[in-house]
PDB file of C-alpha atoms in Angstrom:
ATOM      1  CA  UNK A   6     116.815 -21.429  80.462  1.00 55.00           C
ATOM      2  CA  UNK A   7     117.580 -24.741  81.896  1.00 55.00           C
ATOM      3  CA  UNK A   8     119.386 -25.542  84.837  1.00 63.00           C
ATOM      4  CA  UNK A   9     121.322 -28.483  84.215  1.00 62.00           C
ATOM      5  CA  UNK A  10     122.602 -30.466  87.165  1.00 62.00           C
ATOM      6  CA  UNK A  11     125.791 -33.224  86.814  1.00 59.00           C
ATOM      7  CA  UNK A  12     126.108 -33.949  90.082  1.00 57.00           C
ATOM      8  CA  UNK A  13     126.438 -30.178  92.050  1.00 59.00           C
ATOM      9  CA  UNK A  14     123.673 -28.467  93.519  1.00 61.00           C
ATOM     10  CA  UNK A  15     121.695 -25.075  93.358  1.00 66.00           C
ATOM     11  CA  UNK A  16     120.558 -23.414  96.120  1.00 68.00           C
ATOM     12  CA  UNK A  17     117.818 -20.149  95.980  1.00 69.00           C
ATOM     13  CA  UNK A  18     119.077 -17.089  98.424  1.00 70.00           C
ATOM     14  CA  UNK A  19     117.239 -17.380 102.194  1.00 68.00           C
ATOM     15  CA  UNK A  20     115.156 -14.608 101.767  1.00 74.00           C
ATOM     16  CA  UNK A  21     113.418 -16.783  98.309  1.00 74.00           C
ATOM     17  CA  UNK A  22     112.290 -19.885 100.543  1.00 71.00           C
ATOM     18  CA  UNK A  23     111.036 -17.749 103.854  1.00 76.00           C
ATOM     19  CA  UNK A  24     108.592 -15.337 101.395  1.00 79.00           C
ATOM     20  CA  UNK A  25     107.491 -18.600  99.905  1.00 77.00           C
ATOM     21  CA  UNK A  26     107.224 -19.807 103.274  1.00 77.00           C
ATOM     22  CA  UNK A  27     104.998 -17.159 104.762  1.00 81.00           C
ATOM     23  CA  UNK A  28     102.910 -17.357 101.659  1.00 81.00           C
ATOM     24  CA  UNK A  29     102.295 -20.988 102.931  1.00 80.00           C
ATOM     25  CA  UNK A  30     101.547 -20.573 106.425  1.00 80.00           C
ATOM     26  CA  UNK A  31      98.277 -18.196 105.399  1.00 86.00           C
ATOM     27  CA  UNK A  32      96.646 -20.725 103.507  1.00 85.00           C
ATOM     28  CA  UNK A  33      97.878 -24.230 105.021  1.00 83.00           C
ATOM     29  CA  UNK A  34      98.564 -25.042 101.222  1.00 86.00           C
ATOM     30  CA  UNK A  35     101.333 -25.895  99.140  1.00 86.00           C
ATOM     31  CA  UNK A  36     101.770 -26.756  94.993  1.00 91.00           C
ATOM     32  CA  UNK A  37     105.048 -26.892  93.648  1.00 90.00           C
ATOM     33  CA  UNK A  38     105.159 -26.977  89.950  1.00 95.00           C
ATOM     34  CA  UNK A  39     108.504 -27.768  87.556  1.00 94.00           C
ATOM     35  CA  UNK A  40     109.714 -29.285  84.577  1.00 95.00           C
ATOM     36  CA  UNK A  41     111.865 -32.096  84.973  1.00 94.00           C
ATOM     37  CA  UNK A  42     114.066 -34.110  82.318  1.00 94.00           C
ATOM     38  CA  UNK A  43     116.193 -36.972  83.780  1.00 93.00           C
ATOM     39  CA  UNK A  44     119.781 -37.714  82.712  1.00 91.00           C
ATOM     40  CA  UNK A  45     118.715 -41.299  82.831  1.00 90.00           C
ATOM     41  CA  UNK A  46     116.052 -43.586  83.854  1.00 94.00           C
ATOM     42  CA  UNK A  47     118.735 -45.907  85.917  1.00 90.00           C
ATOM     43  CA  UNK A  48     119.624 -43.302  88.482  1.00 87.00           C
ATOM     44  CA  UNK A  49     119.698 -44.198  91.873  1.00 82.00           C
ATOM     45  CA  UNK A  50     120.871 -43.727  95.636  1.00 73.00           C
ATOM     46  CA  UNK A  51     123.773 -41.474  95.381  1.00 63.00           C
ATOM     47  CA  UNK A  52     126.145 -41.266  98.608  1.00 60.00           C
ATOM     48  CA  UNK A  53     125.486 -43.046 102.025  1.00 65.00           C
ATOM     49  CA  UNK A  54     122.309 -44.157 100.186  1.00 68.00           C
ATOM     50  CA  UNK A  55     120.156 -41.189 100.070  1.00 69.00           C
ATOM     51  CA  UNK A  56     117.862 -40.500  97.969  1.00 72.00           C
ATOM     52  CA  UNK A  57     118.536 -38.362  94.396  1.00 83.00           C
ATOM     53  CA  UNK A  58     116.675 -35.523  94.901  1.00 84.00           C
ATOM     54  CA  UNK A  59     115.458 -33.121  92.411  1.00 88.00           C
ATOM     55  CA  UNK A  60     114.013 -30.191  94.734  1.00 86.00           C
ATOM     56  CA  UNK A  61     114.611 -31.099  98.537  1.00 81.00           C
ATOM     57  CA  UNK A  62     113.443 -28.458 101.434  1.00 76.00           C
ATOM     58  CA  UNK A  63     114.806 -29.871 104.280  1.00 70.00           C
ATOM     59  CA  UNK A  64     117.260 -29.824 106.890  1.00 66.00           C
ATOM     60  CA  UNK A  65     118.440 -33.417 106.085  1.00 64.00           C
ATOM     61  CA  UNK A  66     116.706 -36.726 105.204  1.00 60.00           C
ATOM     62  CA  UNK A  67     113.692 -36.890 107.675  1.00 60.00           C
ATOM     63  CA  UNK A  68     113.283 -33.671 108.521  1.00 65.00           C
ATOM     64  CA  UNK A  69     112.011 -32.363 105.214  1.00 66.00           C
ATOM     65  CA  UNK A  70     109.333 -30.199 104.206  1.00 70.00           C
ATOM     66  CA  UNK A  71     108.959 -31.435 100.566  1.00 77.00           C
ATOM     67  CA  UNK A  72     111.210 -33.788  98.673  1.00 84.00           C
ATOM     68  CA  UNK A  73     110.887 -34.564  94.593  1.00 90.00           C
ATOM     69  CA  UNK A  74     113.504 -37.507  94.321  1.00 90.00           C
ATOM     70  CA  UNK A  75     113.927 -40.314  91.593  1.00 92.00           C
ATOM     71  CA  UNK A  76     114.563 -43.372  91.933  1.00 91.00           C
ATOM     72  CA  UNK A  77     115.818 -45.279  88.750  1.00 92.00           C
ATOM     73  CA  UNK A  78     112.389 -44.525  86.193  1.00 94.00           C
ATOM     74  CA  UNK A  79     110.128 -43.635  89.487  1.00 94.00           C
ATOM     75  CA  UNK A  80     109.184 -39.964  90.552  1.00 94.00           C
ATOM     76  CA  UNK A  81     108.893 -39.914  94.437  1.00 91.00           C
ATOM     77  CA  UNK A  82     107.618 -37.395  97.041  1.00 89.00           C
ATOM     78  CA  UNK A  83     108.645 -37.516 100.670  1.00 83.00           C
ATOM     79  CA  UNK A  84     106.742 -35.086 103.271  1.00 77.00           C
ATOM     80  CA  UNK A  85     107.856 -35.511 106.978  1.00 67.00           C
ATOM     81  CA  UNK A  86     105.036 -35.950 109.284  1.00 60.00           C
ATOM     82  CA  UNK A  87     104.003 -33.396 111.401  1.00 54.00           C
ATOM     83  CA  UNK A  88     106.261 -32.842 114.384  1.00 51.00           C
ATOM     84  CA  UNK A  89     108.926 -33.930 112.384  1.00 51.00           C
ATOM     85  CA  UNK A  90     109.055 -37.895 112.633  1.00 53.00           C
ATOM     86  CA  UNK A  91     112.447 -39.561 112.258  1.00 56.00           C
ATOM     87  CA  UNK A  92     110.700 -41.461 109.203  1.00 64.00           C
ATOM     88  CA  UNK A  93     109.465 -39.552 106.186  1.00 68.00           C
ATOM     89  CA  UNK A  94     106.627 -40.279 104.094  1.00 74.00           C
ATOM     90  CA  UNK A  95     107.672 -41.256 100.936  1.00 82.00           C
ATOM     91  CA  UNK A  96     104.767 -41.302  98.074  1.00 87.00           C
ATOM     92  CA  UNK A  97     105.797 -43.028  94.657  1.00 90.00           C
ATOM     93  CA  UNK A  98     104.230 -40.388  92.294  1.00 91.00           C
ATOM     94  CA  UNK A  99     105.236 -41.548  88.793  1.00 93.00           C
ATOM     95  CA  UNK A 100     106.623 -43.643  86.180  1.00 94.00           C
ATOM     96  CA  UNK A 101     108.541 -41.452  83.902  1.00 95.00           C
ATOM     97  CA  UNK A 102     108.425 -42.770  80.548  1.00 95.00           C
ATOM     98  CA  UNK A 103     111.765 -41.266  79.183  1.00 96.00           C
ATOM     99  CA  UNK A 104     114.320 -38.821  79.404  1.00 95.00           C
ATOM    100  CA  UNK A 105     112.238 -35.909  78.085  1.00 94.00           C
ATOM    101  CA  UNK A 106     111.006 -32.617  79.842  1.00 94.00           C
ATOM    102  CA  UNK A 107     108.110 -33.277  81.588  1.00 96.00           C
ATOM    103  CA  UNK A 108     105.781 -30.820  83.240  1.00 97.00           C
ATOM    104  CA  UNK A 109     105.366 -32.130  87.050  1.00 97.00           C
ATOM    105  CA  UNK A 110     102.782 -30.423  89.866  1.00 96.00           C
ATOM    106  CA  UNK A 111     102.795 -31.597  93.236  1.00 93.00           C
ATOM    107  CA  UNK A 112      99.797 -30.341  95.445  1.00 92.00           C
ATOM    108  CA  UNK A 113      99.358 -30.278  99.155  1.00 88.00           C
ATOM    109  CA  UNK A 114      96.240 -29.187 101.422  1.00 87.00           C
ATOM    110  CA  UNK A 115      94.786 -30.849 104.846  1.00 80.00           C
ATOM    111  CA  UNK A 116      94.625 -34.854 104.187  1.00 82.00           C
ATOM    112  CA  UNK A 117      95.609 -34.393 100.595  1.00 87.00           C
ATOM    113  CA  UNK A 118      98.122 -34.920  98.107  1.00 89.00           C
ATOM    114  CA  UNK A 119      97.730 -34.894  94.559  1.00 93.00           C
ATOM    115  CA  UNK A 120     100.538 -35.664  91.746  1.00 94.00           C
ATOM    116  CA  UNK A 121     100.312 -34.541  87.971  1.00 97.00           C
ATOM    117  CA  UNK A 122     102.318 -35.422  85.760  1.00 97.00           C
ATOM    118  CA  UNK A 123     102.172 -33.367  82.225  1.00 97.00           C
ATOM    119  CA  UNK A 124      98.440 -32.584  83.162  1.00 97.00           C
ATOM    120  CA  UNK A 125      97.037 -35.651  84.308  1.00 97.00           C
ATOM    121  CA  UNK A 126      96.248 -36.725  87.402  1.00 96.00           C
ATOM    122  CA  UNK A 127      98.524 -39.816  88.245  1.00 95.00           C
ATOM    123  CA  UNK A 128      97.463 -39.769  91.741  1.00 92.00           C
ATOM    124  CA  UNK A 129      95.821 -38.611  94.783  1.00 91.00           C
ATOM    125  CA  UNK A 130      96.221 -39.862  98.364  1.00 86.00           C
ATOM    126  CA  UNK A 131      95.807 -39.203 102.270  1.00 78.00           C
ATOM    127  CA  UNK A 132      98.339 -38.369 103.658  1.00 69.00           C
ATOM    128  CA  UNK A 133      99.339 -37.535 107.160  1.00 59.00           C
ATOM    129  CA  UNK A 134      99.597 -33.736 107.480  1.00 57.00           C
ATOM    130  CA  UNK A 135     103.191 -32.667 106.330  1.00 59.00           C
ATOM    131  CA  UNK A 136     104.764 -30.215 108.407  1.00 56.00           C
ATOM    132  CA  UNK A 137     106.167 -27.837 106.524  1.00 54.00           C
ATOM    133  CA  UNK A 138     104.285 -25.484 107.786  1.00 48.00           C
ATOM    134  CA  UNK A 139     106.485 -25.445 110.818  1.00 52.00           C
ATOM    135  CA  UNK A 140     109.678 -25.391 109.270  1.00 52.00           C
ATOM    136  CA  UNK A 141     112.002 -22.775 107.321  1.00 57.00           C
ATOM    137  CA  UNK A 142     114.864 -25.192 106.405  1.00 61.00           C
ATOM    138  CA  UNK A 143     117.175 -24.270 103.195  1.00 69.00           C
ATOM    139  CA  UNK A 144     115.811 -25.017  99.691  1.00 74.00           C
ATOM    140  CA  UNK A 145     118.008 -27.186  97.355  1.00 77.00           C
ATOM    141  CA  UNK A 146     118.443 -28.319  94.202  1.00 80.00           C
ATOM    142  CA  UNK A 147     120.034 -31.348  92.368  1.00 79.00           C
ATOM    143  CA  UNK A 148     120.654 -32.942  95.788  1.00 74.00           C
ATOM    144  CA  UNK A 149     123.050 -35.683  96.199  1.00 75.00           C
ATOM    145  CA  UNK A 150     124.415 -36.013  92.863  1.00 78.00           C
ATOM    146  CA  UNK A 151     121.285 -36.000  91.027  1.00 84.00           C
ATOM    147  CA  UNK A 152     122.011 -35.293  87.336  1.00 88.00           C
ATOM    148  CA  UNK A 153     119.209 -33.909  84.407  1.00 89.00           C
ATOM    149  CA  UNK A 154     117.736 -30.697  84.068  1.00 88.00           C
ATOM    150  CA  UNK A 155     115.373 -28.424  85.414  1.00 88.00           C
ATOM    151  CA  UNK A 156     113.053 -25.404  84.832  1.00 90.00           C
ATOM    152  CA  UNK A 157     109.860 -23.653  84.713  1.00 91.00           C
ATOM    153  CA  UNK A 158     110.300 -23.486  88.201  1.00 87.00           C
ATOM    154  CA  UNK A 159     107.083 -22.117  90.439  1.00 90.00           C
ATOM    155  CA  UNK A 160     105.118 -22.287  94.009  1.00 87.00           C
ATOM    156  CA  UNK A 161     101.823 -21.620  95.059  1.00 92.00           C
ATOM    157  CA  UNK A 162     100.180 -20.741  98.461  1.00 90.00           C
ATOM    158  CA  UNK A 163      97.154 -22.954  97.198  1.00 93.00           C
ATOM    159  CA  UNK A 164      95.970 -26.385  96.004  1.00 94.00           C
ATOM    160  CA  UNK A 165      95.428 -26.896  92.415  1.00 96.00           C
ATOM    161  CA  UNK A 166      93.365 -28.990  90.856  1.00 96.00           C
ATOM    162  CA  UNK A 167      93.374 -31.079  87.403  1.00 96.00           C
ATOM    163  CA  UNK A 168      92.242 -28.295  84.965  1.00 97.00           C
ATOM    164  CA  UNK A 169      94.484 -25.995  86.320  1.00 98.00           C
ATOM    165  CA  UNK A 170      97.820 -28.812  85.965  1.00 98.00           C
ATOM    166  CA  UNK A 171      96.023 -29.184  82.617  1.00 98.00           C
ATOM    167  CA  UNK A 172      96.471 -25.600  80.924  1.00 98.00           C
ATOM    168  CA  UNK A 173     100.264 -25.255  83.137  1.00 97.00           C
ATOM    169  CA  UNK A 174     101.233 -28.212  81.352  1.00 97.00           C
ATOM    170  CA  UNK A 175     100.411 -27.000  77.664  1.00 98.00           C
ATOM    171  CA  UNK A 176     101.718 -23.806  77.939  1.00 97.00           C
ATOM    172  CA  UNK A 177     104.743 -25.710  78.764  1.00 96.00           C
ATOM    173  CA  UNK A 178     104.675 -28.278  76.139  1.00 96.00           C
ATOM    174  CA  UNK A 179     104.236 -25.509  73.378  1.00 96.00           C
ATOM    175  CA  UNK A 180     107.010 -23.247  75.090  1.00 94.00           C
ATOM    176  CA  UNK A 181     109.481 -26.430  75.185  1.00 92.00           C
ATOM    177  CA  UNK A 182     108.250 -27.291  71.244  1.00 93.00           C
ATOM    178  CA  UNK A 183     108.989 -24.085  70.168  1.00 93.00           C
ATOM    179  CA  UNK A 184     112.655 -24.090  71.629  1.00 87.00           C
ATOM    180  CA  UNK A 185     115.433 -25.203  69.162  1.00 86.00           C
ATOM    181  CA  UNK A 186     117.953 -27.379  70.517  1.00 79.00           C
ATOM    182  CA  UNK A 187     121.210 -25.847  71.085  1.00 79.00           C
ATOM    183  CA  UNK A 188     124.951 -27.793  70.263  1.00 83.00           C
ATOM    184  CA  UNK A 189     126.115 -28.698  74.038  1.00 78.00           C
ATOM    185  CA  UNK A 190     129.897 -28.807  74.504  1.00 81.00           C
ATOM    186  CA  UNK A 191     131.196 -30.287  78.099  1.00 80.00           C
TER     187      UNK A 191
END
């Protein structure tokens, strides 16, 4: 199921983020795949203006491995550079176009990253090598009050490519069509 975040957090157990760590130090390589569904397209900076984020590996804001924030309709990435600069690199992915699930990759390798967003390609840059490799800071969720929900949750020791994001993304689509909708209470 669904995680569904209102402004809490989730955090994996220590052991989960250092085996997907080591994984990532034999290849140099990173791809994080999930599907995302915002609460709303106006979200913004939560408290002391940081960033909503969705998946954050970090030990605070600039010394991050890999961040997935939003900001209002706008899917962002942040990698801190390597050696840990004070500023991160912050990559605007994405548009999303509504409140809907929607299947997101984001793949790293030596000089690049690549976004997809429900199979597509949306973009592929340079970026200055992110070190995460380094680093084995705690793994969050839902950081910093961001609300929506969550799921198909995976990571990869490698790089993957469009046809790859391509097939990940259907068999998402036609497990999320196939769900029916259950009566929410709060």
């Amino acid at each position: 199921g669904a995680a569904m975040a209102a402004g809490g957090a989730f955090a994996p157990s220590r052991g989960s983020a250092e085996r997907i760590l080591e994984g990532i130090k034999k290849t140099h390589q990173f791809s994080f795949e999930i599907a995302v569904a915002s609460a709303d397209l106006a979200q913004t900076q939560g408290s002391d203006n940081k960033p909503l984020g969705i998946v954050n590996w970090c030990l605070g804001w600039g010394k991050c491995v890999f961040w997935l924030l939003q900001e209002k309709d706008k899917l962002l990435v942040s990698l801190s550079s390597q050696g840990g600069a004070a500023k991160p690199e912050v990559f605007e992915m994405a548009t999303l176009p509504d409140t809907k699930p929607h299947h997101v990759i984001v793949s790293v390798a030596a000089k690049r990253l690549a976004f997809y967003l429900d199979g597509k390609k949306v973009k592929e840059i340079d970026p200055s090598p992110a070190s995460f490799i380094e680093m084995g800071p705690p793994m969050r969720f839902a950081e910093n009050a961001w609300r929506g929900t969550f799921e198909y949750l995976a990571f990869y020791n490698r790089f993957i490519e469009e046809p790859e994001a391509a097939k990940n993304a259907a068999v998402v689509a036609a497990e999320l069509a196939k769900r029916i909708t259950l009566p929410r209470i709060e």
